[in-house]
């Protein structure tokens, strides 16, 4: 009950958070399901052009995820309305499911299972993701419910629990396809736990049947299995680059891995190598070749070293993972990282939702092996305080940055600026509020003519794929809207290389900045 109460207190302040990043796109899909419930991808969104369907027969899908979460959102909208506060409150159910499942699951693997659960829930990955409508939150809730039901079902030979595990496995897969790692993870636990493991293989028939019927429906409606069609967009363009940002995000977005430094303070090799490696990477990245600022460079260096320190501590404490449960944690973690690498071309903090469960358990297990029971609790308590502090600050940063999306729309309306055009799409939260006021998105094939107004964000707006429209004339700056803050952190900022939601924005999950939260420039097109 204490964990549930803490989680509610963590999430309540952010129930009014406006749409941010992909939230609006998922909202549009849920709205579309209300109009055509049997054709979930017929919704229209400004994706690579105005009013494009999520998937058209004979074409690659623009929406690459299954629709279970959107059906849930559609039901909430139908019953309770579409206000942000209502939708956020409905998503708390998934976070609660995850925490309860993690609590019962962690008791199987570590002694300090409460600390493991707390580290799991207060780190920025879980906290920030729980405040939005990203699919990773429901995926994780069913993922952990499935594993927990499997562990206790096998332990007690409980068929209802095993059946629940299969159902939850299906729901996780239909929330997001990256939950596919759950199948080998569950099988490996089954294989390691039971000599007669083959007796329980029937569990996997449930998710396989769910995928079969879902794919069969896709073929009837859209002409191809959605999972297969969507998989063609998977995979990074550079595996070395992807692995580098995975290591940055592994520690930078979870925070508690900085505890690995203190696990190695008496290790001579670490003390000898860590300082020069930290300086070398920081100075290299801040050079002309690296291209990062000094602050960004040393943040990257710090998080790379933190992740490397964790793996070194893992190596030094390998003996504690030699047993059945320890081996399972290593395999679970490895499969989760594998999926994070190959899922998409970029990295995102939310992709680590499946990683933080085994990661927190492995971390606690290493600490338990390293220290006495009393020192273990003190060490974990100190790590928890640091993780909670950064989790709260970054969750608040996310909230403040999201509020800019609503503020600019309100400020334009208050200033009696007539609707015009803006650089945006349905994957940018501001689109929800500007379009509501009559503004239109632009794309490279759009044309602006003399007299048209054009609004452009210059800090947190993505630059990788959002390009300016064609201009028949020249742009004259009319007004700037700056959203200043004393808050030094950013989770999304191109100039600060902060890309918590996607490394298209930057190589860091969060960064430090003196810039405004956002700077919008309003132009008018004039004749040359």
XYZ file of C-alpha atoms in Angstrom:
528
model
C 0.000 0.000 0.000
C 2.915 2.364 0.728
C 4.328 1.808 -2.765
C 0.922 2.428 -4.348
C 0.444 5.576 -2.288
C 3.886 6.876 -3.259
C 3.246 6.190 -6.935
C -0.049 8.075 -6.844
C 1.666 11.029 -5.144
C 4.347 10.940 -7.848
C 1.868 11.042 -10.732
C -0.920 13.283 -9.382
C 0.930 16.606 -9.901
C 1.291 15.857 -13.614
C -2.285 14.883 -14.483
C -2.830 18.189 -16.288
C 0.291 17.794 -18.452
C -0.520 18.885 -22.032
C 0.170 16.738 -25.074
C 3.894 16.287 -25.681
C 5.722 14.556 -28.547
C 3.712 11.451 -29.693
C 0.787 11.922 -27.282
C -1.364 13.754 -29.805
C -0.763 11.122 -32.502
C -1.983 8.352 -30.187
C -4.950 10.545 -29.240
C -5.885 10.941 -32.916
C -5.731 7.190 -33.426
C -8.028 6.618 -30.451
C -10.466 9.201 -31.853
C -10.334 7.455 -35.214
C -11.237 4.118 -33.618
C -14.431 5.683 -32.278
C -15.383 6.508 -35.874
C -14.405 3.150 -37.433
C -13.743 0.611 -34.668
C -12.928 -2.305 -36.987
C -10.375 -0.329 -39.007
C -7.953 1.073 -36.403
C -5.461 2.468 -38.913
C -7.939 4.529 -40.909
C -7.387 7.566 -38.681
C -5.889 10.685 -40.290
C -2.838 12.523 -38.997
C -0.333 15.054 -40.268
C 2.435 12.519 -40.807
C 4.769 13.160 -43.788
C 1.970 15.330 -45.160
C -1.473 16.570 -44.119
C -4.231 14.100 -43.260
C -2.444 10.872 -44.115
C -3.979 7.583 -42.980
C -2.140 5.431 -40.446
C -2.092 2.578 -42.954
C -3.443 2.275 -46.456
C -3.951 -1.025 -48.243
C -0.957 -1.902 -50.398
C 1.320 0.669 -48.779
C 3.797 0.507 -45.862
C 2.134 1.411 -42.539
C 2.886 4.819 -41.093
C 1.676 3.653 -37.694
C 3.969 0.758 -36.758
C 2.403 -0.282 -33.446
C -0.621 -2.475 -32.633
C -3.805 -0.716 -31.467
C -4.702 -2.219 -28.063
C -3.785 0.916 -26.104
C -5.712 3.070 -28.549
C -8.826 0.939 -28.088
C -8.435 1.497 -24.349
C -8.048 5.258 -24.865
C -11.051 5.267 -27.189
C -13.129 3.604 -24.472
C -11.998 6.167 -21.897
C -12.831 9.029 -24.268
C -16.249 7.549 -25.009
C -17.117 7.079 -21.319
C -15.381 9.978 -19.589
C -14.386 12.572 -22.185
C -11.134 13.606 -23.821
C -9.606 16.072 -21.357
C -5.909 15.546 -20.669
C -6.485 15.110 -16.932
C -8.995 12.316 -17.549
C -6.726 10.502 -19.975
C -3.690 10.780 -17.700
C -5.707 9.459 -14.767
C -6.773 6.456 -16.831
C -3.127 5.682 -17.654
C -2.233 5.502 -13.962
C -3.757 2.019 -14.014
C -0.840 0.738 -16.098
C 1.771 2.268 -13.798
C 0.056 0.747 -10.768
C -0.018 -2.666 -12.435
C 3.696 -2.417 -13.196
C 4.695 -1.465 -9.670
C 2.563 -4.163 -8.008
C 3.884 -6.819 -10.394
C 7.458 -5.642 -9.885
C 7.054 -5.829 -6.101
C 5.940 -9.475 -6.172
C 8.397 -10.414 -8.898
C 11.475 -8.870 -7.260
C 11.021 -10.933 -4.100
C 12.028 -13.998 -6.127
C 15.414 -12.545 -7.081
C 16.681 -10.222 -4.313
C 16.376 -9.831 -0.552
C 15.835 -6.065 -0.663
C 12.880 -6.293 -3.006
C 11.314 -3.055 -1.741
C 14.454 -1.111 -2.686
C 14.494 -2.820 -6.090
C 10.866 -1.811 -6.672
C 11.499 1.762 -5.532
C 14.516 2.162 -7.833
C 12.356 0.772 -10.627
C 9.569 3.309 -10.076
C 11.339 6.595 -9.190
C 13.890 6.681 -12.022
C 13.231 9.096 -14.926
C 12.473 6.325 -17.458
C 9.464 5.067 -15.531
C 8.354 8.394 -14.048
C 8.406 10.459 -17.243
C 6.962 7.709 -19.428
C 4.130 7.178 -16.934
C 3.117 10.840 -17.350
C 2.338 10.494 -21.057
C 0.364 8.305 -23.439
C 3.316 6.350 -24.776
C 2.604 2.682 -25.517
C 5.573 1.514 -23.464
C 3.672 2.023 -20.217
C 0.798 -0.428 -20.945
C 3.259 -2.776 -22.653
C 5.376 -2.945 -19.498
C 2.389 -3.429 -17.205
C 1.262 -6.556 -19.078
C 4.871 -7.684 -19.559
C 5.513 -7.721 -15.798
C 2.079 -9.160 -15.012
C 2.832 -12.032 -17.381
C 6.243 -12.747 -15.852
C 4.959 -12.479 -12.282
C 2.039 -14.800 -13.022
C 4.422 -17.242 -14.695
C 6.867 -17.265 -11.771
C 4.180 -17.896 -9.166
C 2.178 -20.170 -11.451
C 5.162 -22.469 -11.988
C 6.108 -22.333 -8.326
C 2.652 -23.329 -7.122
C 1.530 -25.385 -10.140
C -1.337 -22.922 -10.474
C -3.041 -23.232 -13.878
C -5.184 -20.075 -13.543
C -2.009 -18.050 -12.944
C -0.298 -19.695 -15.894
C -3.315 -18.929 -18.063
C -3.173 -15.320 -16.808
C 0.477 -15.211 -17.856
C -0.463 -16.231 -21.403
C -3.265 -13.654 -21.594
C -1.006 -10.877 -20.254
C 1.648 -11.935 -22.772
C -0.893 -11.423 -25.556
C -1.941 -8.021 -24.231
C 1.661 -6.885 -23.975
C 2.334 -7.900 -27.590
C -0.831 -6.154 -28.767
C 0.279 -3.027 -26.925
C 3.663 -2.890 -28.631
C 5.476 -5.414 -30.782
C 8.764 -4.938 -28.921
C 7.182 -7.078 -26.191
C 8.184 -10.004 -28.422
C 11.209 -10.394 -26.121
C 8.779 -11.621 -23.468
C 8.343 -14.955 -25.266
C 11.995 -16.067 -25.060
C 12.319 -14.509 -21.586
C 9.336 -16.517 -20.319
C 10.559 -19.684 -22.027
C 14.034 -19.353 -20.507
C 12.587 -18.917 -17.016
C 10.396 -21.942 -17.598
C 13.354 -23.996 -18.875
C 15.575 -23.027 -15.924
C 12.839 -23.594 -13.338
C 11.255 -26.873 -14.361
C 12.731 -30.173 -15.498
C 9.405 -30.982 -17.124
C 9.243 -27.540 -18.773
C 7.648 -28.985 -21.918
C 4.405 -29.520 -19.937
C 3.907 -25.764 -19.805
C 4.522 -24.844 -23.428
C 0.763 -24.524 -23.932
C 1.046 -21.065 -22.372
C 2.683 -19.770 -25.556
C -0.249 -20.913 -27.665
C -2.259 -18.017 -26.210
C -0.079 -15.125 -27.491
C 0.653 -16.963 -30.733
C -3.084 -17.406 -31.311
C -3.646 -13.716 -30.543
C -1.005 -12.703 -33.104
C -2.446 -15.127 -35.650
C -5.981 -13.772 -35.410
C -4.731 -10.171 -35.339
C -2.635 -10.793 -38.470
C -5.541 -12.591 -40.149
C -7.743 -9.550 -39.572
C -4.999 -7.288 -40.951
C -4.868 -9.330 -44.151
C -8.635 -9.054 -44.604
C -8.757 -5.302 -43.938
C -5.378 -3.958 -45.059
C -3.954 -6.741 -47.229
C -0.968 -7.768 -45.073
C -0.045 -8.737 -41.490
C 0.673 -5.481 -39.697
C 3.512 -6.872 -37.570
C 5.369 -8.069 -40.651
C 4.756 -4.849 -42.589
C 5.849 -2.687 -39.665
C 9.017 -4.707 -39.021
C 10.561 -3.372 -42.233
C 11.130 -0.043 -40.504
C 13.151 -1.633 -37.702
C 16.916 -1.549 -37.295
C 19.534 1.178 -36.797
C 21.523 2.777 -39.606
C 24.736 2.493 -37.542
C 25.112 -0.214 -34.913
C 28.148 1.463 -33.337
C 26.283 4.753 -32.979
C 23.207 2.978 -31.620
C 25.262 1.043 -29.066
C 26.931 4.277 -27.929
C 23.655 6.064 -27.257
C 22.252 2.915 -25.619
C 25.110 3.104 -23.105
C 24.518 6.841 -22.561
C 20.799 6.320 -21.970
C 21.285 3.188 -19.859
C 22.754 5.185 -16.991
C 21.666 8.719 -17.904
C 17.967 7.927 -18.026
C 17.933 5.568 -15.018
C 20.330 7.553 -12.754
C 20.802 4.799 -10.156
C 23.668 3.241 -12.123
C 25.918 6.058 -10.887
C 26.031 3.901 -7.758
C 28.427 1.671 -9.735
C 31.139 4.308 -9.207
C 30.939 3.785 -5.456
C 30.991 0.020 -5.847
C 34.426 0.369 -7.446
C 36.102 3.004 -5.242
C 38.559 0.426 -3.871
C 39.319 -1.113 -7.244
C 42.795 -0.020 -8.356
C 42.214 -0.578 -12.056
C 39.071 1.556 -11.951
C 40.786 4.348 -9.995
C 43.699 4.291 -12.440
C 41.665 4.267 -15.675
C 38.421 6.149 -14.925
C 39.734 9.759 -14.624
C 41.844 9.788 -17.830
C 39.099 7.997 -19.805
C 36.535 10.522 -18.568
C 38.761 13.448 -19.571
C 39.733 11.944 -22.920
C 36.143 11.302 -24.052
C 34.975 14.697 -22.781
C 37.754 16.627 -24.504
C 37.436 14.611 -27.722
C 33.689 15.238 -27.982
C 34.097 18.950 -27.210
C 36.708 19.341 -29.953
C 35.905 20.448 -33.479
C 35.706 16.795 -34.499
C 33.216 15.943 -31.732
C 30.937 18.947 -32.218
C 29.391 18.969 -28.731
C 29.587 21.735 -26.161
C 31.849 21.229 -23.154
C 28.863 20.529 -20.872
C 27.292 18.077 -23.287
C 30.625 16.331 -23.883
C 31.331 15.685 -20.227
C 27.746 14.599 -19.574
C 28.113 12.046 -22.373
C 31.474 10.964 -20.990
C 30.055 10.668 -17.470
C 27.131 8.462 -18.511
C 29.284 6.274 -20.753
C 31.657 5.741 -17.842
C 28.771 5.033 -15.466
C 27.420 2.307 -17.742
C 30.902 0.857 -18.251
C 31.416 0.893 -14.467
C 28.201 -1.050 -13.970
C 29.300 -3.736 -16.420
C 32.708 -3.903 -14.744
C 31.032 -4.308 -11.349
C 28.829 -6.981 -12.894
C 31.946 -8.794 -14.121
C 33.593 -8.596 -10.687
C 30.457 -9.989 -9.039
C 29.707 -12.590 -11.725
C 29.632 -15.362 -9.150
C 26.376 -14.119 -7.654
C 24.735 -14.567 -11.072
C 25.886 -18.145 -11.561
C 22.710 -19.615 -10.102
C 19.422 -20.161 -11.913
C 17.846 -16.816 -10.951
C 21.011 -14.840 -11.544
C 21.489 -16.368 -14.981
C 17.878 -15.589 -15.821
C 18.359 -11.904 -14.914
C 21.406 -11.670 -17.189
C 19.515 -13.240 -20.111
C 16.409 -11.103 -19.492
C 18.501 -7.926 -19.426
C 20.418 -8.944 -22.560
C 17.246 -9.652 -24.547
C 15.711 -6.339 -23.463
C 18.839 -4.462 -24.594
C 18.874 -6.407 -27.863
C 15.326 -5.275 -28.631
C 16.215 -1.672 -27.691
C 19.077 -1.750 -30.207
C 17.154 -3.238 -33.121
C 13.654 -1.837 -32.576
C 14.041 1.487 -34.395
C 16.716 3.644 -35.948
C 16.866 5.901 -32.895
C 16.974 5.488 -29.138
C 14.452 6.803 -26.620
C 14.179 6.830 -22.852
C 10.877 4.991 -23.047
C 12.553 2.084 -24.860
C 14.241 1.293 -21.539
C 10.943 0.524 -19.821
C 11.570 -3.179 -20.445
C 15.193 -2.809 -19.329
C 14.724 -1.142 -15.930
C 13.106 -4.218 -14.349
C 16.057 -6.628 -14.749
C 18.524 -3.731 -14.424
C 17.272 -2.658 -10.993
C 17.261 -6.280 -9.812
C 20.812 -6.839 -11.069
C 22.008 -3.642 -9.422
C 20.485 -4.561 -6.061
C 21.884 -8.084 -6.340
C 25.412 -6.723 -6.868
C 25.065 -4.369 -3.898
C 23.812 -7.228 -1.699
C 26.836 -9.294 -2.685
C 29.252 -6.413 -2.101
C 28.214 -5.182 1.343
C 26.874 -6.375 4.665
C 23.122 -6.229 5.220
C 23.334 -2.901 7.093
C 25.652 -1.269 4.543
C 23.487 -2.602 1.718
C 20.429 -0.813 3.051
C 22.371 2.425 3.611
C 23.881 2.270 0.116
C 20.541 1.542 -1.536
C 18.821 4.261 0.498
C 21.400 6.847 -0.608
C 21.100 5.689 -4.241
C 17.325 5.895 -3.959
C 17.426 9.490 -2.681
C 19.621 10.586 -5.597
C 17.482 8.712 -8.134
C 14.251 10.132 -6.704
C 15.649 13.678 -6.754
C 16.652 13.492 -10.402
C 13.474 11.622 -11.290
C 11.335 14.373 -9.749
C 13.347 17.192 -11.342
C 13.248 15.644 -14.803
C 9.555 14.726 -14.536
C 8.872 18.356 -13.647
C 11.099 19.494 -16.534
C 9.083 17.314 -18.888
C 5.869 18.842 -17.516
C 7.142 22.417 -17.922
C 8.340 21.801 -21.473
C 5.007 20.201 -22.385
C 3.155 23.261 -21.083
C 4.847 25.440 -23.694
C 2.745 23.655 -26.325
C -0.437 25.029 -24.813
C 1.071 28.381 -23.857
C 2.060 29.374 -27.394
C -1.420 28.610 -28.714
C -3.003 30.671 -25.914
C -0.552 33.548 -26.371
C -1.161 33.763 -30.104
C -4.887 33.860 -29.496
C -4.559 36.494 -26.753
C -2.441 38.644 -29.076
C -5.199 38.433 -31.719
C -2.829 36.810 -34.205
C -4.962 35.333 -36.985
C -4.409 31.641 -37.809
C -1.602 30.887 -40.223
C 0.861 28.085 -40.809
C 3.417 26.423 -38.561
C 6.228 23.934 -38.909
C 4.888 20.834 -37.203
C 3.168 17.485 -37.501
C 1.009 15.183 -35.376
C 4.092 13.817 -33.564
C 4.657 17.262 -32.030
C 2.351 18.078 -29.121
C 1.896 21.743 -30.044
C -0.021 20.643 -33.148
C -3.013 19.690 -30.997
C -3.460 23.222 -29.676
C -2.525 25.232 -32.765
C -4.823 23.235 -35.059
C -7.637 23.685 -32.550
C -7.219 27.442 -33.109
C -7.255 27.126 -36.902
C -3.535 26.911 -37.687
C -2.225 24.550 -40.374
C 0.870 22.359 -40.480
C 3.401 22.758 -43.281
C 5.641 20.270 -45.044
C 8.404 20.615 -47.668
C 5.822 20.412 -50.444
C 3.667 23.136 -48.857
C 3.731 26.625 -50.377
C 3.380 29.884 -48.459
C 2.357 33.003 -50.335
C 2.561 36.737 -49.585
C 0.420 37.622 -46.588
C 0.662 34.175 -44.955
C 1.851 33.920 -41.381
C 4.448 31.270 -40.514
C 5.336 30.106 -36.984
C 8.511 28.171 -36.260
C 9.919 26.737 -33.035
C 13.707 26.911 -32.806
C 14.728 24.888 -29.718
C 12.622 21.810 -28.989
C 11.130 21.437 -32.464
C 12.727 18.513 -34.352
C 15.096 19.440 -37.171
C 15.880 16.002 -38.587
C 12.647 15.484 -40.496
C 10.662 18.737 -40.193
C 11.805 20.968 -43.023
C 10.494 24.442 -43.931
C 7.916 24.884 -46.691
C 8.411 26.604 -50.026
C 8.221 30.371 -49.706
C 6.932 32.512 -52.584
C 8.614 35.664 -51.399
C 10.670 36.411 -48.293
C 10.075 35.998 -44.576
C 9.919 39.054 -42.314
C 10.095 38.509 -38.561
C 6.975 39.890 -36.889
C 7.365 38.760 -33.302
C 9.239 36.360 -31.023
C 7.680 34.355 -28.207
C 10.265 33.300 -25.615
C 9.414 30.911 -22.792
C 12.047 31.446 -20.143
C 12.635 29.444 -16.996
C 15.062 29.238 -14.082
C 15.013 25.463 -14.496
C 18.427 24.335 -15.820
C 17.365 20.925 -17.180
C 15.928 19.962 -20.566
C 14.566 16.626 -21.763
C 13.981 17.809 -25.344
C 16.225 20.445 -26.903
C 18.123 20.310 -30.181
C 20.832 22.873 -29.315
C 21.359 21.208 -25.913
C 21.462 17.701 -27.461
C 18.671 16.531 -25.148
C 16.561 13.799 -26.711
C 14.759 11.805 -24.026
C 11.954 10.903 -26.440
C 14.197 10.343 -29.464
C 17.883 10.770 -30.191
C 16.860 12.651 -33.338
C 16.883 15.621 -30.947
C 20.182 14.773 -29.258
C 22.494 12.114 -27.863
C 21.628 12.757 -24.211
C 18.456 11.745 -22.348
C 18.570 15.133 -20.636
C 20.886 18.083 -20.591
C 21.702 21.359 -18.842
C 20.783 24.618 -20.547
C 20.673 28.391 -20.214
C 18.391 28.731 -23.226
C 14.651 29.386 -23.007
C 12.350 26.367 -22.975
C 11.369 27.346 -26.495
C 11.688 30.336 -28.788
C 8.946 30.698 -31.381
C 9.435 33.049 -34.306
C 6.399 34.443 -36.103
C 7.002 35.533 -39.704
C 4.915 37.049 -42.442
C 5.566 36.266 -46.097
C 6.230 39.359 -48.197
C 6.785 39.876 -51.885
C 10.380 40.155 -52.968
